mmCIF file of C-alpha atoms and ligand atoms in Angstrom:
data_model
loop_
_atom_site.group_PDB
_atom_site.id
_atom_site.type_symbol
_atom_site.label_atom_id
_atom_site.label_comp_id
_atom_site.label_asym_id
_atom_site.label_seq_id
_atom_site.Cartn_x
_atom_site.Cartn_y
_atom_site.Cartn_z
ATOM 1 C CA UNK A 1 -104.631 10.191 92.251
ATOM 2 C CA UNK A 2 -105.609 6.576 93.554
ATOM 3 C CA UNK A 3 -103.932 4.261 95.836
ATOM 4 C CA UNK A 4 -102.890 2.424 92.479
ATOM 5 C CA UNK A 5 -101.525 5.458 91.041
ATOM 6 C CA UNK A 6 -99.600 6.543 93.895
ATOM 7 C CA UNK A 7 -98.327 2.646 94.525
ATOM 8 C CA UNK A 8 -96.977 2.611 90.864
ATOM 9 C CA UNK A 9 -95.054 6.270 91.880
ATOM 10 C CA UNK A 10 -93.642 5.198 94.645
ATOM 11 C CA UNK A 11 -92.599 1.908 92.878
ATOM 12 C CA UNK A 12 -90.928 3.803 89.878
ATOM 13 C CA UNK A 13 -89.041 5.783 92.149
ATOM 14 C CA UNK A 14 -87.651 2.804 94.514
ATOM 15 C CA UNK A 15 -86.666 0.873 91.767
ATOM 16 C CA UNK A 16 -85.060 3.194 89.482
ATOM 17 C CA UNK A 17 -81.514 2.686 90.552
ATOM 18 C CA UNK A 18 -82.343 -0.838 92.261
ATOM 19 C CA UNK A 19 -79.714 -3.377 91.452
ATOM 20 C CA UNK A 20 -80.982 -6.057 88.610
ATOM 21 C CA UNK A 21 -81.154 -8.827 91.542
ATOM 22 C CA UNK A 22 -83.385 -6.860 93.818
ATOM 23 C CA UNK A 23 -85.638 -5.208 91.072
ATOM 24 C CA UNK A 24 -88.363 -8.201 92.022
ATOM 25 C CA UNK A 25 -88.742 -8.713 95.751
ATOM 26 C CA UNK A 26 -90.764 -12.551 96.145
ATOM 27 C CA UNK A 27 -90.915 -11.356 100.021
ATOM 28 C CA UNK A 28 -91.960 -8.553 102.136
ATOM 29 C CA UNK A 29 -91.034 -8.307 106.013
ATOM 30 C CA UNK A 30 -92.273 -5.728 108.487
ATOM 31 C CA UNK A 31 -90.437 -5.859 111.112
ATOM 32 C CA UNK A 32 -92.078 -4.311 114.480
ATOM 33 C CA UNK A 33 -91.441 -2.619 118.075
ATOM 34 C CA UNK A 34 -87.546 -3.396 118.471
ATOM 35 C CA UNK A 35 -87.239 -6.103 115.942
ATOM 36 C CA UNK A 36 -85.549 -3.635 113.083
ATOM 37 C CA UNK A 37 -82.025 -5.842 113.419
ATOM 38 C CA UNK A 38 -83.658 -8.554 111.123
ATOM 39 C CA UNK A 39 -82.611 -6.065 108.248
ATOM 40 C CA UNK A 40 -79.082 -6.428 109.210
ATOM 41 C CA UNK A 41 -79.762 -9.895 108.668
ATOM 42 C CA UNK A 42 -79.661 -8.964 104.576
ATOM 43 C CA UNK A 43 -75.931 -9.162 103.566
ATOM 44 C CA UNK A 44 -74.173 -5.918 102.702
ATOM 45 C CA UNK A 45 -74.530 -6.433 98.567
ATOM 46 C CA UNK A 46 -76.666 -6.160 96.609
ATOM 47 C CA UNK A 47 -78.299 -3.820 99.224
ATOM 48 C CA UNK A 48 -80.422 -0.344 99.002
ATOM 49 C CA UNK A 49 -81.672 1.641 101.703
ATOM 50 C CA UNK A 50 -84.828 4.133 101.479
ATOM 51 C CA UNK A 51 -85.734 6.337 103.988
ATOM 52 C CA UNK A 52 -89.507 6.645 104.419
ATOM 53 C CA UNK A 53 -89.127 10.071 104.356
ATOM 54 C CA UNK A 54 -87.985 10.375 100.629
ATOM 55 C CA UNK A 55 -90.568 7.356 99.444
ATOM 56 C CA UNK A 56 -93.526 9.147 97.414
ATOM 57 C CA UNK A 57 -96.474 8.816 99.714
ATOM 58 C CA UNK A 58 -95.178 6.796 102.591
ATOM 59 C CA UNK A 59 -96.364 7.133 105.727
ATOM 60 C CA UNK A 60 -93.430 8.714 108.493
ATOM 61 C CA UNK A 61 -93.288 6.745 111.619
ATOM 62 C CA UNK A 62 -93.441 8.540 114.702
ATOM 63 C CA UNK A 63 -93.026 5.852 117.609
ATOM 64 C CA UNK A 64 -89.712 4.992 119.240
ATOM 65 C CA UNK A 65 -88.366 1.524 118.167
ATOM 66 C CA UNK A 66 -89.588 2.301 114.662
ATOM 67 C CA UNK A 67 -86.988 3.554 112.816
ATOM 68 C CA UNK A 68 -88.262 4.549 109.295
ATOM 69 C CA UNK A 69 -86.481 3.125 106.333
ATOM 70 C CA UNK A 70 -87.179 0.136 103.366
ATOM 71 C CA UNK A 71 -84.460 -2.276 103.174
ATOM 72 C CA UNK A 72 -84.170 -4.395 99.788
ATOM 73 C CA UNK A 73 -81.131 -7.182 99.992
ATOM 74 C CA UNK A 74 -80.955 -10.925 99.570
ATOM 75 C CA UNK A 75 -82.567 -13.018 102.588
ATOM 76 C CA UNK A 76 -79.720 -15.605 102.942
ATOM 77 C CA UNK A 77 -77.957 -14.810 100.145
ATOM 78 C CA UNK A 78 -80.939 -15.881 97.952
ATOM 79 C CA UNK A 79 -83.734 -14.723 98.115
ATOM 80 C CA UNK A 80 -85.062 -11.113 96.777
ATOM 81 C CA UNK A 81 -86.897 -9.165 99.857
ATOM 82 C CA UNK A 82 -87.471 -5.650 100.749
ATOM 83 C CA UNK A 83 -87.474 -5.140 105.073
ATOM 84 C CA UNK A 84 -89.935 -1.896 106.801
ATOM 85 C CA UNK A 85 -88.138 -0.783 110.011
ATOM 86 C CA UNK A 86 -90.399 0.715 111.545
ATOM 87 C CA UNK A 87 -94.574 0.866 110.604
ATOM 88 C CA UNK A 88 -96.784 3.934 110.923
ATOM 89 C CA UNK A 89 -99.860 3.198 113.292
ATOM 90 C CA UNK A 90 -103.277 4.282 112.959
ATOM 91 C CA UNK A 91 -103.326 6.088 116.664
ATOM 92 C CA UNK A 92 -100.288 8.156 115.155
ATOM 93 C CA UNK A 93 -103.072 9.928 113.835
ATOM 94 C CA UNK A 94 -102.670 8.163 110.215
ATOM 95 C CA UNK A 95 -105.920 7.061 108.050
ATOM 96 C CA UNK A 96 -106.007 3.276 107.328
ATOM 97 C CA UNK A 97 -105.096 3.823 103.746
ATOM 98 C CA UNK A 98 -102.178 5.480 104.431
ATOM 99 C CA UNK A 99 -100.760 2.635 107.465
ATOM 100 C CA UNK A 100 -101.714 0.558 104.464
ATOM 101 C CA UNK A 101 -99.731 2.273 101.336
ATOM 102 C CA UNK A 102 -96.369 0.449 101.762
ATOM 103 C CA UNK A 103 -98.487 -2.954 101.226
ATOM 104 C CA UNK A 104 -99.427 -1.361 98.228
ATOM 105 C CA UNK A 105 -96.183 -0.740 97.115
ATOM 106 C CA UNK A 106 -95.153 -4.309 97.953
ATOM 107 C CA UNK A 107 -98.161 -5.604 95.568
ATOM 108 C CA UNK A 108 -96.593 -3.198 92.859
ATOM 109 C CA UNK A 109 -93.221 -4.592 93.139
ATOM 110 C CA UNK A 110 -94.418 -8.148 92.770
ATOM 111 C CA UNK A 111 -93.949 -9.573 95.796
ATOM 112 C CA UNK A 112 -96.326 -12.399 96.317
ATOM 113 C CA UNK A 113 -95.802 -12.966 100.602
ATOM 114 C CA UNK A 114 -95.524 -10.418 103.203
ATOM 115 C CA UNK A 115 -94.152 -11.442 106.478
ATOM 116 C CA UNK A 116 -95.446 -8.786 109.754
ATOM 117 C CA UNK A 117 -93.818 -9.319 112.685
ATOM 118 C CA UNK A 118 -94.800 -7.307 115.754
ATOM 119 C CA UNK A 119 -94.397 -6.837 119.656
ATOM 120 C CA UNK A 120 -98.013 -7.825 121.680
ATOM 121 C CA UNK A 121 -99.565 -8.354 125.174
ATOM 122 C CA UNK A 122 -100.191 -11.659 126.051
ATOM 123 C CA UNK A 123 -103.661 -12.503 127.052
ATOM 124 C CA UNK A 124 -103.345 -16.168 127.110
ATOM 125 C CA UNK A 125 -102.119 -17.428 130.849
ATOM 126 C CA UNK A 126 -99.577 -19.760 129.111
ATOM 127 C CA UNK A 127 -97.832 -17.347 127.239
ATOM 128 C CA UNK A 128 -94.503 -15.968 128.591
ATOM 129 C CA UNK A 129 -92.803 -12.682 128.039
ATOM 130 C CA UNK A 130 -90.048 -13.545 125.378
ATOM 131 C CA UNK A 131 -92.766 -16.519 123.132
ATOM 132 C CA UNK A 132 -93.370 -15.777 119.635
ATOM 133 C CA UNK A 133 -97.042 -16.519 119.092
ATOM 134 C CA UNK A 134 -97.606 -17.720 115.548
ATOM 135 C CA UNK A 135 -100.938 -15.603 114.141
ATOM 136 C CA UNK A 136 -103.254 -18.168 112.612
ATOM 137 C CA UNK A 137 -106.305 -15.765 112.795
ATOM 138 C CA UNK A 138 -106.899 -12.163 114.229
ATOM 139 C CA UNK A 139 -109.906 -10.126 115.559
ATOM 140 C CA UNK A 140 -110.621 -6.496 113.980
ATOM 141 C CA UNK A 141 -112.620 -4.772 116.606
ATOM 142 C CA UNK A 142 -111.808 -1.523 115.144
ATOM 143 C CA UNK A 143 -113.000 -2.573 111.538
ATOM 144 C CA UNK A 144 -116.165 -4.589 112.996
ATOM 145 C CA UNK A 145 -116.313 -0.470 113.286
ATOM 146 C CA UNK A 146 -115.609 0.528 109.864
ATOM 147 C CA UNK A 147 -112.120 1.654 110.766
ATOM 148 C CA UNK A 148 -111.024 -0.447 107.814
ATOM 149 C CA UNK A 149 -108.463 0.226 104.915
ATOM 150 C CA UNK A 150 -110.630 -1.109 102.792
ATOM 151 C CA UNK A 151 -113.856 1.670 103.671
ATOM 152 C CA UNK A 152 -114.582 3.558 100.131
ATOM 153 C CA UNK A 153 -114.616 2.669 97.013
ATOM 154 C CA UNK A 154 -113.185 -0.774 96.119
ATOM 155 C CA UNK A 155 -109.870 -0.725 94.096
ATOM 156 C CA UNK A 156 -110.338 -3.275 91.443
ATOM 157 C CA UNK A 157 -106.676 -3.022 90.415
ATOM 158 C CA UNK A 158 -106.198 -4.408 93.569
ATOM 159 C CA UNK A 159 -108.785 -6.693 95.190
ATOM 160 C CA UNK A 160 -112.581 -7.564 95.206
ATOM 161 C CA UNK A 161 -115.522 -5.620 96.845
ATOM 162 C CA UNK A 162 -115.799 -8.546 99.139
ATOM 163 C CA UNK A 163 -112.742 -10.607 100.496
ATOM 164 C CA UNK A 164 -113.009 -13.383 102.373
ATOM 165 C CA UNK A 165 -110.190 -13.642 105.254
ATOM 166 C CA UNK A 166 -111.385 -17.257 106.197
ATOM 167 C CA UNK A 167 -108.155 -18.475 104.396
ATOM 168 C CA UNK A 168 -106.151 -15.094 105.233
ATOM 169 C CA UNK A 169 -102.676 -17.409 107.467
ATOM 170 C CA UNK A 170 -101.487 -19.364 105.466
ATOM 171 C CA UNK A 171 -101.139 -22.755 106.048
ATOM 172 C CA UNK A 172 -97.977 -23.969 104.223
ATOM 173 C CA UNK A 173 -95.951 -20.811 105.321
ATOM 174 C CA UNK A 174 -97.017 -22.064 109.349
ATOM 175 C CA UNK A 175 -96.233 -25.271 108.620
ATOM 176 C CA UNK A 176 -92.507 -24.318 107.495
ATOM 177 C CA UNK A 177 -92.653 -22.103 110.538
ATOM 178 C CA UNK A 178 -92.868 -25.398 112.971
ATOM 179 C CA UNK A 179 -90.248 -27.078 110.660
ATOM 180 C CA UNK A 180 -87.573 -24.214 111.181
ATOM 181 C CA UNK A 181 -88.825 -23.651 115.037
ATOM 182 C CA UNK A 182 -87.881 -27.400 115.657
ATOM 183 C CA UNK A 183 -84.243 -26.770 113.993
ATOM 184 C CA UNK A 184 -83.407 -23.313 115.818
ATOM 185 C CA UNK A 185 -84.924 -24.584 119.596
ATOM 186 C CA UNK A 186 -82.446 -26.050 121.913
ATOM 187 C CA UNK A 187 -83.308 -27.676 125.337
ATOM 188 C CA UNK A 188 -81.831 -24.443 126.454
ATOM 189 C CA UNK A 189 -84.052 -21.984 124.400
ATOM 190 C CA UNK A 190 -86.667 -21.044 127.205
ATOM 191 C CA UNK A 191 -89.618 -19.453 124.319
ATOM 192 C CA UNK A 192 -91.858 -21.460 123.510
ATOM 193 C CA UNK A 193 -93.369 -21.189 119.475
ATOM 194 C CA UNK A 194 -97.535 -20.912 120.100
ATOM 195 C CA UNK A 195 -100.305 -20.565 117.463
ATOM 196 C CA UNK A 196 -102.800 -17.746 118.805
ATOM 197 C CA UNK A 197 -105.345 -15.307 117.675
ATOM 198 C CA UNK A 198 -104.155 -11.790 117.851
ATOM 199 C CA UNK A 199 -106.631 -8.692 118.770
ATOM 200 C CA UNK A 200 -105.985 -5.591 117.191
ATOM 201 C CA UNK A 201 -107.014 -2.407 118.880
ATOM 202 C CA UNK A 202 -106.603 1.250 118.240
ATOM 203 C CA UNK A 203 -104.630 2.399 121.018
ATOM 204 C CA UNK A 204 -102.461 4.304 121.922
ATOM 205 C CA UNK A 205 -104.213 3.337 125.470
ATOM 206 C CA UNK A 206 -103.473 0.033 126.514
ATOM 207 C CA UNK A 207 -106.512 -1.899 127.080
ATOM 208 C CA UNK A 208 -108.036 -1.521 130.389
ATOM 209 C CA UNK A 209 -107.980 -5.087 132.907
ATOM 210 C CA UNK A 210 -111.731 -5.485 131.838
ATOM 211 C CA UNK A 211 -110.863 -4.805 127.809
ATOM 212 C CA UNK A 212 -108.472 -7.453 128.319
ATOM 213 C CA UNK A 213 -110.733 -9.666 129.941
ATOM 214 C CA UNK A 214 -113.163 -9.645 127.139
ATOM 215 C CA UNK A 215 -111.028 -9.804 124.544
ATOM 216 C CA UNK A 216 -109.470 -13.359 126.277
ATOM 217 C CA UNK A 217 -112.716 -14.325 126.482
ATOM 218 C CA UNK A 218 -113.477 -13.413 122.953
ATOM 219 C CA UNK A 219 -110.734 -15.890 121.802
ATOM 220 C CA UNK A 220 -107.965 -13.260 121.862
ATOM 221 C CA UNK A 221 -104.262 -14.776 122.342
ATOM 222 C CA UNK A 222 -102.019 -11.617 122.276
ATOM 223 C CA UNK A 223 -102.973 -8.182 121.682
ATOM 224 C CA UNK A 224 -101.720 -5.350 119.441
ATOM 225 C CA UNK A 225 -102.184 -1.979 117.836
ATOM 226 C CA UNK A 226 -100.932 -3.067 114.463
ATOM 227 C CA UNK A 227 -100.315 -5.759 111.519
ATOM 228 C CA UNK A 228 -104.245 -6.376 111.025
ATOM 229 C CA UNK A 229 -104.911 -3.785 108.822
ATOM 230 C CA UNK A 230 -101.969 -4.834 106.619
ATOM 231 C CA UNK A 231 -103.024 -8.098 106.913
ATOM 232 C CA UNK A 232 -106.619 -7.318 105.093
ATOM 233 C CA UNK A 233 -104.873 -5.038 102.416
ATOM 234 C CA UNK A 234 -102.525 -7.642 101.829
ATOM 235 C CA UNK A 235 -105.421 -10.421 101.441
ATOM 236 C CA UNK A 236 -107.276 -8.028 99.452
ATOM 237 C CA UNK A 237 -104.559 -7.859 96.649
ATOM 238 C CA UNK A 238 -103.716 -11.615 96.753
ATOM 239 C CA UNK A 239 -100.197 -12.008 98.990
ATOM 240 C CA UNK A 240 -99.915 -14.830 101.054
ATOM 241 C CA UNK A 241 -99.258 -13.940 104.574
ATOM 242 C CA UNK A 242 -97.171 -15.069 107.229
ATOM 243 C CA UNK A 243 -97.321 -13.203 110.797
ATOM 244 C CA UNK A 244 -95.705 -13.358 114.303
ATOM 245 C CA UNK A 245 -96.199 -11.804 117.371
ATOM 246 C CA UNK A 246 -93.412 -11.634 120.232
ATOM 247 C CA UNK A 247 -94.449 -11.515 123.400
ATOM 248 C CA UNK A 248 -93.104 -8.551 125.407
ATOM 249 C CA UNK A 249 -95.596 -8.196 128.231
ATOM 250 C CA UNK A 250 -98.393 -9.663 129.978
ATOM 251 C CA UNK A 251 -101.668 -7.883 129.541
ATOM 252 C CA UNK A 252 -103.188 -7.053 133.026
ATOM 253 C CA UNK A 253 -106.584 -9.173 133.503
ATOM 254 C CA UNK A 254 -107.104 -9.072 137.256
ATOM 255 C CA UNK A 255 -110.162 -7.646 137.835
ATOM 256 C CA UNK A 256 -109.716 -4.081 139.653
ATOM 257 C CA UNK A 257 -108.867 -4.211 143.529
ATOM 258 C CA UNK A 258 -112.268 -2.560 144.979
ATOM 259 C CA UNK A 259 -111.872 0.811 146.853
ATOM 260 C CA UNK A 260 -113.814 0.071 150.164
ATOM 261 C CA UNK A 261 -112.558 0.254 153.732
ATOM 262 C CA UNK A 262 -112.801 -3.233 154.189
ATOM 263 C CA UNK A 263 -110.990 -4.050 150.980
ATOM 264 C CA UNK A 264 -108.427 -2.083 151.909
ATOM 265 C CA UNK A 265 -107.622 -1.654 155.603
ATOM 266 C CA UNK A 266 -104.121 -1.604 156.947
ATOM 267 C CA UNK A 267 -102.860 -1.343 153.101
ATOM 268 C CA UNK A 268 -100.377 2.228 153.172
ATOM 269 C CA UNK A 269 -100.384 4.368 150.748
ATOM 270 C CA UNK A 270 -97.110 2.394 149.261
ATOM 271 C CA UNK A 271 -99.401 -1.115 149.291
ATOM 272 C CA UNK A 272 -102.493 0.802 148.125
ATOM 273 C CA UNK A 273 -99.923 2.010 144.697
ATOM 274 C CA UNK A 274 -98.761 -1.549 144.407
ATOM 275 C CA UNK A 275 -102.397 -2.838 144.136
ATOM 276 C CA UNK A 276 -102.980 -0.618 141.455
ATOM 277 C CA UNK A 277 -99.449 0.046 139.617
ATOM 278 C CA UNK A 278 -99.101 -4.299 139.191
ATOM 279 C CA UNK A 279 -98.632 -5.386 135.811
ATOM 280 C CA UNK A 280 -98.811 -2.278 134.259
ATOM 281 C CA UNK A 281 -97.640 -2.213 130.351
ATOM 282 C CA UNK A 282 -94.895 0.340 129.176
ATOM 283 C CA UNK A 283 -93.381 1.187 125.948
ATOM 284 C CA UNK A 284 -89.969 0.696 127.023
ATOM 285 C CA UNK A 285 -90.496 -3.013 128.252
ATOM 286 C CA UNK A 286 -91.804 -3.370 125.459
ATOM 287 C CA UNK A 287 -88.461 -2.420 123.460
ATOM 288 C CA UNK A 288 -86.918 -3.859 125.814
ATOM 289 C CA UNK A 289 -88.221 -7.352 125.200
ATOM 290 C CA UNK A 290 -88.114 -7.377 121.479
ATOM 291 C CA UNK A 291 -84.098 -6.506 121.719
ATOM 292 C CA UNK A 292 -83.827 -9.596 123.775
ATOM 293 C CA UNK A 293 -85.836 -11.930 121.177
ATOM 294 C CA UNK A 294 -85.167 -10.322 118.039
ATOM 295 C CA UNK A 295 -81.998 -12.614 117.476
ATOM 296 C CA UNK A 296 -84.471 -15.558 117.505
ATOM 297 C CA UNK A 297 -87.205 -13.927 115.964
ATOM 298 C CA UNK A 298 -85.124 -12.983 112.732
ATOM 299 C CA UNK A 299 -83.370 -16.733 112.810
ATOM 300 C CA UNK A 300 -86.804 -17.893 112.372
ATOM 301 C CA UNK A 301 -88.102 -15.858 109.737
ATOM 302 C CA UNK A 302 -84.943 -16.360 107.786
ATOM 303 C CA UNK A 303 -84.618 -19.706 108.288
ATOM 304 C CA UNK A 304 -88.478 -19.896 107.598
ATOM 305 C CA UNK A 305 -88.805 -18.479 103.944
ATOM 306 C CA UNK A 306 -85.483 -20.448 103.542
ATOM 307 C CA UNK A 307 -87.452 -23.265 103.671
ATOM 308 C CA UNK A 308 -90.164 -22.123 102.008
ATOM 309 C CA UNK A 309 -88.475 -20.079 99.030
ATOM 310 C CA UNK A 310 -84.800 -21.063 99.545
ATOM 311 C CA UNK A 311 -85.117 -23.622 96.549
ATOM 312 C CA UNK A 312 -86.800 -21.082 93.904
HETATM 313 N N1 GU7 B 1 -101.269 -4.877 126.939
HETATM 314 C C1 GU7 B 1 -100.574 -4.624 125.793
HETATM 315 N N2 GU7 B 1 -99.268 -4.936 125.767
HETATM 316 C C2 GU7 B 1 -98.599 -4.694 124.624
HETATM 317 N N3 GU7 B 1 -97.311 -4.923 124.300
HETATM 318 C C3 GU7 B 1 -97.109 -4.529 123.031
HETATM 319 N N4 GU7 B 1 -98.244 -4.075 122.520
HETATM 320 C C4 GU7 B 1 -98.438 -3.618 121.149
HETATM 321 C C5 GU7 B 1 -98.342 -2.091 121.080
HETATM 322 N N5 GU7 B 1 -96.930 -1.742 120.951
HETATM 323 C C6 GU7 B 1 -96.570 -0.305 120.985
HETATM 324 C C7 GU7 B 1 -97.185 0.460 119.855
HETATM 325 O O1 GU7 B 1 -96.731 -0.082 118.653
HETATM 326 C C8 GU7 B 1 -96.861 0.270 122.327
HETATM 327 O O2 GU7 B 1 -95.986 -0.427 123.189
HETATM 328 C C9 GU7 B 1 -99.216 -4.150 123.490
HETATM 329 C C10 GU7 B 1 -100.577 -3.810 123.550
HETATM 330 O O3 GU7 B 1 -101.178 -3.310 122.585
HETATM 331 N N6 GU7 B 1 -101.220 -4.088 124.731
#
């Protein structure tokens, strides 16, 4: 069966018993590490929930923070969306066509944007724990590998054999972005909005001081171990696409502490842990951070494709 085949299952099964007014999502949101509330931000009806687990073909989630289920609702009580909580990862052991299905499914439903949001390192020294970084390009180490969704034979019910990605952030949608940013900050609202490049990696490591090191100097803004492989299926099969990053952590770039006497005389064993424990990335800051930001984060996206859609 191909990815076609299996997109147009999954599609006649989610849509079956959809309400009339939620039959043709115009927008798809994925919302990442701890930023599932922006599906409570769809208003009780018309509203249908999905579990992953019942979805022909979808990928199950397995990280904490990434709950599992397909939302479709009205995004201010307008416009037709369907919401992932929760994404499946490619270190979860996942192929890239599989991470990749439920953008398939989006394509089949008609959607025309898809909207990723997801938590990242910050490699740029400006960046603060708690900024939303606006993608306007990425870096696919892994596919520069061939660990790409797109590897095999080319679906031509989908996409070309060759897309370009030179064009892949959309302008207009970014532009609205700065519009809404402008109306939701306050003097008081300490995030700042940034446009960055975001480098994808495989994980589930965290990159090592002198991984992130090279991938700052490579142009890298934030890091992450998602979105970009969506991003290129998405591309492939023609949706516009519209991506944030939250900040939730600083990536560590200091260069190592060296291990000689010298280095390290008088330092206890307490200093010596301190040397090497600081900065350190965890999952749970990581949740931690996007449950702090997530009320901005979903104002923005909402008020966002309000802008952008909230007309149609
Ligand atoms: N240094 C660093 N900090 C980060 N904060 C969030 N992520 C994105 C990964 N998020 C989860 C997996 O989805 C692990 O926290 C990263 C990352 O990849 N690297």
């Amino acid at each position: 069966m191909s990815t076609f085949e299996k997109a147009t299952e999954a599609v006649a099964f989610l849509t079956k018993d959809l309400p009339e007014a939620l039959k043709k999502p115009q927008v798809a949101i994925v919302c990442g590490s701890g930023l599932g509330g922006l599906a409570e931000t769809v208003q009780a009806e018309p509203r249908a929930e999905f579990d992953y687990t019942s979805i022909p073909h979808f990928p199950r989630p397995t990280v904490a923070g990434h709950a599992g289920k397909l939302v479709f609702g009205l995004l201010g009580q307008k416009i037709p969306a369907v919401l992932m909580v929760g994404r499946a990862h490619y270190f979860e052991g996942h192929s890239m066509e599989h991470i990749t299905f439920p953008t398939r499914v989006f394509k089949r439903l008609g959607v025309d944007t898809v909207v990723l949001t997801n938590a990242a390192g910050g490699l740029n020294s400006d960046y603060n724990v708690g900024d939303i970084t606006l993608l306007n390009d990425h870096i696919f180490l892994a596919g520069f590998a061939g660990v790409h969704p797109l590897r095999g034979p080319n679906d031509e019910d989908f996409g070309v054999r060759f897309p370009p990605l030179s064009d892949a952030y959309d302008l207009e949608l970014r532009r609205y972005v700065h519009q809404a940013w402008k109306e939701i900050a306050t003097p008081q609202t300490s995030r700042k909005l940034h446009e960055g490049v975001y480098a994808y990696v495989g994980g589930p490591t965290y990159e090592t001081r002198a991984e992130s090191r090279m991938l700052r100097m490579m142009g890298a803004d934030v890091v992450g171990m998602s979105t970009v492989p969506e991003i290129v299926t998405a591309r492939h099969c023609g949706l516009r696409v519209l991506a944030m990053s939250l900040v939730t952590n600083n990536a560590v770039l200091a260069p190592v502490t060296r291990g000689d006497e010298e280095t390290l005389q008088g330092k206890d064993a307490g200093e010596l842990n301190d040397l090497i424990e600081e900065g350190k990335a965890g999952h749970e800051e990581v949740l931690e951070a996007g449950r702090a930001a997530a009320v901005d984060m979903q104002k923005l996206v909402v008020q966002t494709l309000l802008k952008a859609f909230g007309n149609a």
